[in-house]
PDB file of C-alpha atoms in Angstrom:
ATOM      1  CA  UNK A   1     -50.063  43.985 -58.416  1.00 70.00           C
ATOM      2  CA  UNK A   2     -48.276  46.569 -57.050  1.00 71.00           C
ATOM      3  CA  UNK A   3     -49.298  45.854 -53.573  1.00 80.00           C
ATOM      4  CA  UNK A   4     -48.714  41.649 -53.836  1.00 83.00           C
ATOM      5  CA  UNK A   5     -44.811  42.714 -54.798  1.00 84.00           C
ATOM      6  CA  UNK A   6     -44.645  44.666 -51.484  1.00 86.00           C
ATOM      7  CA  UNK A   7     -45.944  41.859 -49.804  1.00 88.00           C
ATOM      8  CA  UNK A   8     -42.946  39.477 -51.427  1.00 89.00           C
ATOM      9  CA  UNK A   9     -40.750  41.753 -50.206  1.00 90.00           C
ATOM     10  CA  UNK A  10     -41.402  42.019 -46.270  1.00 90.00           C
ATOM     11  CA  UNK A  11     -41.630  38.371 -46.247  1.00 92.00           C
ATOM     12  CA  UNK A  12     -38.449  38.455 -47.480  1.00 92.00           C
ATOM     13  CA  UNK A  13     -37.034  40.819 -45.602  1.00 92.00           C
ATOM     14  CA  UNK A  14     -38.827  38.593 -42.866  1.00 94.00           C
ATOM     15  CA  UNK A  15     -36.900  35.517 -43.350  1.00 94.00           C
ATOM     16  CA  UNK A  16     -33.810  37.327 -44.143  1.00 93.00           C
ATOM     17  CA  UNK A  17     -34.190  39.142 -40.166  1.00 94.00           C
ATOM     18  CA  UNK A  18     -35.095  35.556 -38.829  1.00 94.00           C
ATOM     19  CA  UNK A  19     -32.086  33.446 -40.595  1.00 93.00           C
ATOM     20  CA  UNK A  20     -29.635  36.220 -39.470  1.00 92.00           C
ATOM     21  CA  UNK A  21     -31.356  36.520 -36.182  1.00 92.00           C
ATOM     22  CA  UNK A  22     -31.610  40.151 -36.401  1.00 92.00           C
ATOM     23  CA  UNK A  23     -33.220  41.447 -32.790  1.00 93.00           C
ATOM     24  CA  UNK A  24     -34.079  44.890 -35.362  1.00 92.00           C
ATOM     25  CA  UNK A  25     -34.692  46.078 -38.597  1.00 92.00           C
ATOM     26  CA  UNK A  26     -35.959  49.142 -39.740  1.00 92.00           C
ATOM     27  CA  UNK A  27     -36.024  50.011 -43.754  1.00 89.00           C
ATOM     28  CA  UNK A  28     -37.346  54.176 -43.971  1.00 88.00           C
ATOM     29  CA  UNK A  29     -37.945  54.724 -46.284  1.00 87.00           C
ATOM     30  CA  UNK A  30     -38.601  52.646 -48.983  1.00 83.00           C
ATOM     31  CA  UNK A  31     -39.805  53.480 -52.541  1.00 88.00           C
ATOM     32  CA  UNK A  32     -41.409  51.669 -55.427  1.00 87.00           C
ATOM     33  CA  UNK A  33     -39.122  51.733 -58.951  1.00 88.00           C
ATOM     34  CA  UNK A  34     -41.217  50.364 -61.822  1.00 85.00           C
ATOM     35  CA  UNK A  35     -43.490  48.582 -59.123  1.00 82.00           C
ATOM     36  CA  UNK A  36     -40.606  46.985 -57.074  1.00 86.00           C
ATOM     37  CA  UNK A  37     -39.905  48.044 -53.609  1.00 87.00           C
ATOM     38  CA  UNK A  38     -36.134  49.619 -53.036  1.00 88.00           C
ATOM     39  CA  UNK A  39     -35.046  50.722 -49.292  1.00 88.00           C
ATOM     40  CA  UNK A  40     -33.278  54.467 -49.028  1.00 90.00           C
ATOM     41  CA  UNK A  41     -32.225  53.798 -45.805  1.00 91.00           C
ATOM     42  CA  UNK A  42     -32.012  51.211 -43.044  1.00 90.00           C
ATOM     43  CA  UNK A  43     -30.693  50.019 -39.837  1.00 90.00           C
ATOM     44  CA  UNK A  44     -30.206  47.112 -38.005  1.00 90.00           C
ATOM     45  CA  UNK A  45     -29.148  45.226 -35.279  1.00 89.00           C
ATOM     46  CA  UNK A  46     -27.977  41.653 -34.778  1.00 88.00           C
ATOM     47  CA  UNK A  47     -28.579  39.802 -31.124  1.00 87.00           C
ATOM     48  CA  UNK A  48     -24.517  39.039 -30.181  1.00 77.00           C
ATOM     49  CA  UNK A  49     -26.103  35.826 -28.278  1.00 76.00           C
ATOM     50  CA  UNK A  50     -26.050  34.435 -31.935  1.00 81.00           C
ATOM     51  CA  UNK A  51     -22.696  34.821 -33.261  1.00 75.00           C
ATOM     52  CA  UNK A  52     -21.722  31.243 -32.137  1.00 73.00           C
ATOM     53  CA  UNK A  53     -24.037  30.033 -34.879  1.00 81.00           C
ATOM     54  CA  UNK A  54     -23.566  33.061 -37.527  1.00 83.00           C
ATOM     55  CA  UNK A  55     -20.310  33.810 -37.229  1.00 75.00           C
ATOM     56  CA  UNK A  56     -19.781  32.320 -40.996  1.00 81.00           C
ATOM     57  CA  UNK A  57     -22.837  34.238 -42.089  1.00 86.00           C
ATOM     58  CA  UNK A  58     -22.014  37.504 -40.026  1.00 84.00           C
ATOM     59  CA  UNK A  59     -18.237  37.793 -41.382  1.00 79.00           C
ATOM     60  CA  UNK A  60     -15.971  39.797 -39.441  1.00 72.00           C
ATOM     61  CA  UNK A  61     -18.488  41.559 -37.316  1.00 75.00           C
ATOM     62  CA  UNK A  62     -17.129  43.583 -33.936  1.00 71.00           C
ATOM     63  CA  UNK A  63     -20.116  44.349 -31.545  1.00 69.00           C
ATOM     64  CA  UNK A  64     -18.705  47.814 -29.679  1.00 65.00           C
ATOM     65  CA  UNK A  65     -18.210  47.573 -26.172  1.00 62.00           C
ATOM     66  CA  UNK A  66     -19.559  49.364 -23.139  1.00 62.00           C
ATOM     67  CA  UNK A  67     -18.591  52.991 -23.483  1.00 57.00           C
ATOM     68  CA  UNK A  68     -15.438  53.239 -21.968  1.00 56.00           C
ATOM     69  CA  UNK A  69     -14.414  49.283 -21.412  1.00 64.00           C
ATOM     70  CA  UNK A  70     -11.461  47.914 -22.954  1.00 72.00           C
ATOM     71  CA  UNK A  71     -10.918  44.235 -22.962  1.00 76.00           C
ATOM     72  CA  UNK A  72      -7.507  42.543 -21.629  1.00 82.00           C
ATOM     73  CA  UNK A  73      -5.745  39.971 -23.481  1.00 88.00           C
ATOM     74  CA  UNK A  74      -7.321  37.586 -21.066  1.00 92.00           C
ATOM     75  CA  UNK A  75     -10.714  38.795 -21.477  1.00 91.00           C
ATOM     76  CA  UNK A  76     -10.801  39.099 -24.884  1.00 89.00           C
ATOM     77  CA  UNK A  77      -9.952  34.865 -25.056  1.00 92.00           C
ATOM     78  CA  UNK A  78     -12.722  34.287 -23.204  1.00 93.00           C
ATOM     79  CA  UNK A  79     -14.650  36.716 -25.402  1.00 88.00           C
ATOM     80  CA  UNK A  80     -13.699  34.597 -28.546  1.00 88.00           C
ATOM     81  CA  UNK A  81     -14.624  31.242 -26.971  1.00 90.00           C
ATOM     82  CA  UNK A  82     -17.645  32.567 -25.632  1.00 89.00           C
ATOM     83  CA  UNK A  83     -18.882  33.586 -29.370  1.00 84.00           C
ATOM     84  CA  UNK A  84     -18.177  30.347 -30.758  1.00 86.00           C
ATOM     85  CA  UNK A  85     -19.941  27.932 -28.562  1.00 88.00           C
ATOM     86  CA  UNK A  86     -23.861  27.494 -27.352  1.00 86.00           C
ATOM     87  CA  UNK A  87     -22.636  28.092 -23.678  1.00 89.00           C
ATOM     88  CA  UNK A  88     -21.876  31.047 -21.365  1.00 91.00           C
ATOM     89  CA  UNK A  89     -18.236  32.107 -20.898  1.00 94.00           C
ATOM     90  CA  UNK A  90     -17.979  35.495 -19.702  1.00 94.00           C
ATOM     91  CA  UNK A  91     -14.606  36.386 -17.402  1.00 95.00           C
ATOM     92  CA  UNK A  92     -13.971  40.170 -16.295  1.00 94.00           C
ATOM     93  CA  UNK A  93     -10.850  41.567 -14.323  1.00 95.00           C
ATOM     94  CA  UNK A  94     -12.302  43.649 -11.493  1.00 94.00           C
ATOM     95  CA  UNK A  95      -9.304  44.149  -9.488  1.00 96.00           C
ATOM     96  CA  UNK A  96      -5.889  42.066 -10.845  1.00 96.00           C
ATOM     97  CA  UNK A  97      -4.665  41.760  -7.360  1.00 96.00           C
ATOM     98  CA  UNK A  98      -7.347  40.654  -5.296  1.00 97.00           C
ATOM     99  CA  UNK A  99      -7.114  37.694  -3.410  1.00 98.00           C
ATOM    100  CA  UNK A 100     -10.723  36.133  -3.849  1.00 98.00           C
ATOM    101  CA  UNK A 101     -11.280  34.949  -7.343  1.00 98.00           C
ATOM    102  CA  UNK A 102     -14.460  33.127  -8.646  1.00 97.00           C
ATOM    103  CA  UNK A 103     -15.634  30.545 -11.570  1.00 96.00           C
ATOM    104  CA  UNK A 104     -19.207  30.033 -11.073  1.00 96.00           C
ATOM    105  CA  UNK A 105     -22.290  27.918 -12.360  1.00 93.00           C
ATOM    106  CA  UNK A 106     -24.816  30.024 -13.359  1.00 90.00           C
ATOM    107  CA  UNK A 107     -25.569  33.694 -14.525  1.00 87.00           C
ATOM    108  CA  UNK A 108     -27.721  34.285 -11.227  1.00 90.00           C
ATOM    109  CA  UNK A 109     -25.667  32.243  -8.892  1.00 93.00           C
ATOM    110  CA  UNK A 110     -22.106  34.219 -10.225  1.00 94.00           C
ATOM    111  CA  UNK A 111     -23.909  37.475  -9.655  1.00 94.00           C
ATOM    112  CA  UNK A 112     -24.761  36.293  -6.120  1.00 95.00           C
ATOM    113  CA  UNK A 113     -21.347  35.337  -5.061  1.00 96.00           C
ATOM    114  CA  UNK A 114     -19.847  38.712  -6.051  1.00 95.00           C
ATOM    115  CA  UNK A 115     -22.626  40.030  -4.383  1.00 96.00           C
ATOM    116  CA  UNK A 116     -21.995  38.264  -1.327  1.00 97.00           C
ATOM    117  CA  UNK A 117     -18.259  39.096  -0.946  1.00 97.00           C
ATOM    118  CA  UNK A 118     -19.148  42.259  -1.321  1.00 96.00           C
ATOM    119  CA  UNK A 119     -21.620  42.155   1.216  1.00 97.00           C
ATOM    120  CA  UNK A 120     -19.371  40.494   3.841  1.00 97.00           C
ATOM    121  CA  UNK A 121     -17.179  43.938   3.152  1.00 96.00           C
ATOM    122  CA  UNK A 122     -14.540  42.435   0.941  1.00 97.00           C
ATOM    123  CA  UNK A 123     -15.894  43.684  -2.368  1.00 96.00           C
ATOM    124  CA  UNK A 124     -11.480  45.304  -2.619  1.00 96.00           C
ATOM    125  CA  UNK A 125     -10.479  41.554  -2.777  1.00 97.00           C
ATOM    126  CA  UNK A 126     -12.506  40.283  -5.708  1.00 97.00           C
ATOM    127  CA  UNK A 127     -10.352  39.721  -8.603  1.00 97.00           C
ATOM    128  CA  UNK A 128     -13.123  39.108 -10.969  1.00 97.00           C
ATOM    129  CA  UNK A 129     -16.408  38.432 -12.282  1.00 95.00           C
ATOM    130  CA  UNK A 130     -16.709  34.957 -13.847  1.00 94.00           C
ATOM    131  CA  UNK A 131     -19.624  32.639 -15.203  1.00 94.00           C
ATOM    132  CA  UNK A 132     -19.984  29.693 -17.574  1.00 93.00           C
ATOM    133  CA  UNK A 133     -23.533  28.114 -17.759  1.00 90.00           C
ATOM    134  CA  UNK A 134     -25.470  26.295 -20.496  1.00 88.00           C
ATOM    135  CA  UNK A 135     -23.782  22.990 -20.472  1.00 88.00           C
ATOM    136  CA  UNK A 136     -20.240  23.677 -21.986  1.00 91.00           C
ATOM    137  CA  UNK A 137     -18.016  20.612 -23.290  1.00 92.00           C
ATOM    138  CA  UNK A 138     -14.926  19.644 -21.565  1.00 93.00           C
ATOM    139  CA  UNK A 139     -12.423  21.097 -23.546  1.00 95.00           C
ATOM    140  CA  UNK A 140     -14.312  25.127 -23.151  1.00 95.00           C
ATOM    141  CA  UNK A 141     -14.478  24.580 -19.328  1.00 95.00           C
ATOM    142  CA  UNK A 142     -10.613  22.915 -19.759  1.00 96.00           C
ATOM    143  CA  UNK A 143      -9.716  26.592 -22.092  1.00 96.00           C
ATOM    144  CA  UNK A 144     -11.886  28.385 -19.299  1.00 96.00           C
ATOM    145  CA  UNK A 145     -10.387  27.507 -16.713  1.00 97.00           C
ATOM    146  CA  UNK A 146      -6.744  27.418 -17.519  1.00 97.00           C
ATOM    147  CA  UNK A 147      -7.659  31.371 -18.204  1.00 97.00           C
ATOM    148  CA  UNK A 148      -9.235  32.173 -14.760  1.00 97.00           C
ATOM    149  CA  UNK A 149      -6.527  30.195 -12.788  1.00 98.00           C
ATOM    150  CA  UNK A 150      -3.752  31.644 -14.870  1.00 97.00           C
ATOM    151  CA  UNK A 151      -5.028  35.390 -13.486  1.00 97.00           C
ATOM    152  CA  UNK A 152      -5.977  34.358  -9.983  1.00 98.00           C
ATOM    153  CA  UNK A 153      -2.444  32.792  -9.540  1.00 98.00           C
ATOM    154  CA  UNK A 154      -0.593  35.619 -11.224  1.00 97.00           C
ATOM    155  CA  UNK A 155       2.272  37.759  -9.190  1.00 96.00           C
ATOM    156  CA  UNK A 156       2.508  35.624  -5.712  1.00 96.00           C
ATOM    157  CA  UNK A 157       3.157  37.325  -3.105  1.00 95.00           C
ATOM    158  CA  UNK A 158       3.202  35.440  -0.531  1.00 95.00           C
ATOM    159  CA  UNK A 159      -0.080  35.843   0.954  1.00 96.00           C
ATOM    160  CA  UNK A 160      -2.913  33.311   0.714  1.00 97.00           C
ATOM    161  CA  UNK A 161      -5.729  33.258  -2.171  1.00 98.00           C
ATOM    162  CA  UNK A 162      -8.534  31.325  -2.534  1.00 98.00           C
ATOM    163  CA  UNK A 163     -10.578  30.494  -5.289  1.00 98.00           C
ATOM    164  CA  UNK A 164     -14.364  29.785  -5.345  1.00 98.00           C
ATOM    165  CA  UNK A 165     -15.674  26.735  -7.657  1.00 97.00           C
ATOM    166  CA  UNK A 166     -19.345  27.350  -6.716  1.00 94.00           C
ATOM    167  CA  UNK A 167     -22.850  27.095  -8.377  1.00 94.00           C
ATOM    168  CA  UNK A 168     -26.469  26.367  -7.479  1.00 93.00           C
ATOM    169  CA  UNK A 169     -28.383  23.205  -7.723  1.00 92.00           C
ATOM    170  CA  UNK A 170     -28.124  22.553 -11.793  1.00 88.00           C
ATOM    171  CA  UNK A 171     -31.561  21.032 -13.703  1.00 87.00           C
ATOM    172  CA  UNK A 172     -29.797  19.442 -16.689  1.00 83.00           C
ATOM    173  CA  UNK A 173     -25.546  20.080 -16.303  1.00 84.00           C
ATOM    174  CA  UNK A 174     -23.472  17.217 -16.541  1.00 89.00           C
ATOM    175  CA  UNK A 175     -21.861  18.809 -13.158  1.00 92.00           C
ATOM    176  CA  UNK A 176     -18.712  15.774 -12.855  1.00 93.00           C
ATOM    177  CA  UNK A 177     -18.563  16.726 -16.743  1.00 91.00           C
ATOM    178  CA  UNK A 178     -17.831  20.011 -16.227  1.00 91.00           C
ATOM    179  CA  UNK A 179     -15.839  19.055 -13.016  1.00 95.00           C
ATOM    180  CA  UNK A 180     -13.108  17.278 -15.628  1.00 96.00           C
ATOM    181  CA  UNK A 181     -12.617  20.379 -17.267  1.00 96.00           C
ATOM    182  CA  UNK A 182     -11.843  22.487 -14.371  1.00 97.00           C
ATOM    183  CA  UNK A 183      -9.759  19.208 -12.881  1.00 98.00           C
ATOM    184  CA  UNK A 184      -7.665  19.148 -15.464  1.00 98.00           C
ATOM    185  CA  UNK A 185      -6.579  22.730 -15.514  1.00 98.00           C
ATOM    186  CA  UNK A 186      -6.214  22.688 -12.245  1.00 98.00           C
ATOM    187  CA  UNK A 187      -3.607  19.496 -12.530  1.00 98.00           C
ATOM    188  CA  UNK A 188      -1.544  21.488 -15.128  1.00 98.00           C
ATOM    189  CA  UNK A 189      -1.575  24.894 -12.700  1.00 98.00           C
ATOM    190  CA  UNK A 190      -0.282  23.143  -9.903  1.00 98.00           C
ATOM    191  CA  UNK A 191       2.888  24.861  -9.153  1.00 97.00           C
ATOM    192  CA  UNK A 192       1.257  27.556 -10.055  1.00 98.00           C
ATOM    193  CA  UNK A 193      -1.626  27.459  -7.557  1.00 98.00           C
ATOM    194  CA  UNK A 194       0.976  26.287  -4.691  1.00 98.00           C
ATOM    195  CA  UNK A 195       3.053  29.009  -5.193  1.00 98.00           C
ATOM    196  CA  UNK A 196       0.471  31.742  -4.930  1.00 98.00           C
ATOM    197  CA  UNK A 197      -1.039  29.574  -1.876  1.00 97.00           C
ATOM    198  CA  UNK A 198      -4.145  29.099  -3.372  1.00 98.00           C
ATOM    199  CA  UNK A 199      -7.073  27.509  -1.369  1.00 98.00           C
ATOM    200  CA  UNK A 200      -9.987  26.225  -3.435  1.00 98.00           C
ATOM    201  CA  UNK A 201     -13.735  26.386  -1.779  1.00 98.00           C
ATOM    202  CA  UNK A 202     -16.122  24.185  -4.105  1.00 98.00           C
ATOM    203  CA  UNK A 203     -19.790  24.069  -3.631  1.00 97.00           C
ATOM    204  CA  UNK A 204     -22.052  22.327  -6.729  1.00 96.00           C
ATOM    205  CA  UNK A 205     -25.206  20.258  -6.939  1.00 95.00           C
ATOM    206  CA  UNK A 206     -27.264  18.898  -9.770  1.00 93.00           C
ATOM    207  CA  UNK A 207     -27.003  15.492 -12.032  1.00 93.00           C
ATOM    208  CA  UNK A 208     -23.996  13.687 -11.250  1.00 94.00           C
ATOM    209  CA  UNK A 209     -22.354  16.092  -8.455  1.00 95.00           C
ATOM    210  CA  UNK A 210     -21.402  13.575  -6.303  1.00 96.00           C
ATOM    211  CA  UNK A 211     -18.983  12.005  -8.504  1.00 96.00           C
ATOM    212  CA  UNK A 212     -17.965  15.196  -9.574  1.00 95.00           C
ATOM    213  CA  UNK A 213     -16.924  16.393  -5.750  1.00 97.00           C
ATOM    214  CA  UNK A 214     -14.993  12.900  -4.618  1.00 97.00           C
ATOM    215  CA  UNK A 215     -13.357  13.976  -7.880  1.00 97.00           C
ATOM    216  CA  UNK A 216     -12.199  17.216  -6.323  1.00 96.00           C
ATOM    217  CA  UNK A 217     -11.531  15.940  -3.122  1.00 96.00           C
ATOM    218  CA  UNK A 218      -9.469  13.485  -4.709  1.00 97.00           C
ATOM    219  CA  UNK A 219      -7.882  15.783  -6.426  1.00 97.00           C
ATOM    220  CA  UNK A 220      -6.676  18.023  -3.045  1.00 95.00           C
ATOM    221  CA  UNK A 221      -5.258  15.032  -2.074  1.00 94.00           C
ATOM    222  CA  UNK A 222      -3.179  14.108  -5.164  1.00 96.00           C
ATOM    223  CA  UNK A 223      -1.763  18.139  -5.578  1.00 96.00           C
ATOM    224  CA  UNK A 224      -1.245  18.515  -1.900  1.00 95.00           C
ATOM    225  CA  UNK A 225      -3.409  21.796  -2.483  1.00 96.00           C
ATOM    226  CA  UNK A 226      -6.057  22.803  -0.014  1.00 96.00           C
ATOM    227  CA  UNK A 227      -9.637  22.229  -1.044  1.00 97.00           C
ATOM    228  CA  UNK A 228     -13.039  22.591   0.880  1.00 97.00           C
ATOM    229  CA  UNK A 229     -15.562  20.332  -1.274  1.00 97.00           C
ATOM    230  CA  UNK A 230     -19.680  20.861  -0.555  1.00 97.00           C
ATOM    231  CA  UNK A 231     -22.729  19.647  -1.785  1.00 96.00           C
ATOM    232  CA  UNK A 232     -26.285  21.047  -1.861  1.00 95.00           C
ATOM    233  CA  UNK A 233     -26.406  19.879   1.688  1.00 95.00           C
ATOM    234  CA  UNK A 234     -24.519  23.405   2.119  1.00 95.00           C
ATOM    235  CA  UNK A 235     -25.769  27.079   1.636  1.00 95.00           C
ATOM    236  CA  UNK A 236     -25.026  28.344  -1.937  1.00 94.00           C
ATOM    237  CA  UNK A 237     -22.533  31.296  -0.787  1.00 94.00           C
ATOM    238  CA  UNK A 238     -21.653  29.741   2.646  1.00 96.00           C
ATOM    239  CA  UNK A 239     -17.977  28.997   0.962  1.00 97.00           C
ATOM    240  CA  UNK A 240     -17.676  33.346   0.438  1.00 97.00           C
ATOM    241  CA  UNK A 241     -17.126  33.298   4.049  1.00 97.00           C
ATOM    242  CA  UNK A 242     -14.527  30.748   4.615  1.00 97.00           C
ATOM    243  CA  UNK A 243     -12.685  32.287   1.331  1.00 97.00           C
ATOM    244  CA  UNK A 244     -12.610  35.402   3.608  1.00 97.00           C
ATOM    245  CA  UNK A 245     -11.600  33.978   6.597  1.00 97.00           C
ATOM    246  CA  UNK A 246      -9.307  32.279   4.953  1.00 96.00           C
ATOM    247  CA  UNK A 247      -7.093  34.966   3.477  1.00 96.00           C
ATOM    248  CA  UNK A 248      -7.579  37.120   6.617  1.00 94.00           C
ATOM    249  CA  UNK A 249      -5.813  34.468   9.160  1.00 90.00           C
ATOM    250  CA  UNK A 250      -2.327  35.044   9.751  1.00 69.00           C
ATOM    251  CA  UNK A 251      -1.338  31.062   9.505  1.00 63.00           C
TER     252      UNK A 251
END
């Protein structure tokens, strides 16, 4: 008897840690009132990769940050989207004036390109860390974007910038998809991007990329803004050293 009630109540407990998508759950101890089974204590821990499908469930549930790490304005937007959609967003600030700023494909491939710039010795120019993977609609990259130009454009002063659009080879990305998004926030930046004399270095492959890239070079064209378009024909990071050489020349 007593021991069928105990059973009830971890498979409970069970479904209540798998509809919630709890990653822990710990309930000691527990003791038995009148036969039922009552925790004394517990703890638990929800996986934050699930909020953009618990959020209603969850409530108003804050995850704490690193120890230490405060988020901007900026960074917490991108924080907000990224819990309410299926995708990747994830933006960080690493140095507000650098002069080499990223939005990368990928979680590997925008760990690589920091990587690389700060390999080539220019690690002091990165203005951020940036990703968004796992097919994101238009209108996220559209928000996304408008976010990471906004900062990479911010406080001209007269030098040149240049931003890499890069990513690997994607398996199932709707790359000329995600190309509108970024497109279109790059049309309503324009004065923006020509006043902090912005150079763009793009570098994508997967389903679709070639319309996606006579896209962009169409669009260099029609903002009078400099852009360097590649394909997969290209190495993935090759673009990190024409960023650099780019802000480096005098001209």
């Amino acid at each position: 008897m007593v021991r069928g009630k105990i059973g009830d109540f971890i498979m409970g407990v069970f479904s209540v840690f798998q509809d919630l998508d709890f990653s822990f759950l710990e309930m000691n101890p527990f003791t038995l009132v009148n036969g039922k089974p009552y925790p004394l204590d517990m703890r638990g821990e929800l996986d934050d990769t699930a909020a953009f499908k618990n959020f209603k469930k969850w409530g108003d549930i804050e995850f704490p940050l690193p120890f230490g790490r405060v988020l901007s304005p900026t960074e917490s937007f991108i924080h907000s989207l990224d819990e309410k959609t299926s995708a990747s967003l994830k933006f960080t600030v690493l140095n507000p004036k650098g002069r080499i700023w990223t939005m990368v494909a990928g979680g590997g491939a925008s760990v690589i390109y920091a990587d690389t710039v700060g390999d080539l010795g220019y690690a002091s120019e990165l203005g951020n860390y940036a990703e968004y993977s796992g097919a994101p609609n238009e209108e996220e990259v559209l928000q996304y974007a408008r976010v990471v130009i906004d900062c990479a454009t911010a406080d001209p002063d007269g030098r040149k910038r240049a931003l890499l659009i890069g990513g690997g080879i994607a398996n199932f990305t709707d790359v000329a998809a995600t190309f509108n998004g970024i497109i279109r926030a790059l049309k309503e930046k324009e004065s923006k991007l020509k006043a902090a004399r912005m150079h763009l270095y793009v570098r994508r492959g997967g389903p679709n990329y070639q319309t996606g890239l006579a896209r962009m070079r169409a669009l260099g064209e029609e903002l009078g803004v400099p852009i360097e378009v590649y394909g997969p024909e290209a190495t993935m990071t090759g673009i990190c050293k024409q960023a650099i050489d780019c802000i480096m020349s005098a001209a």
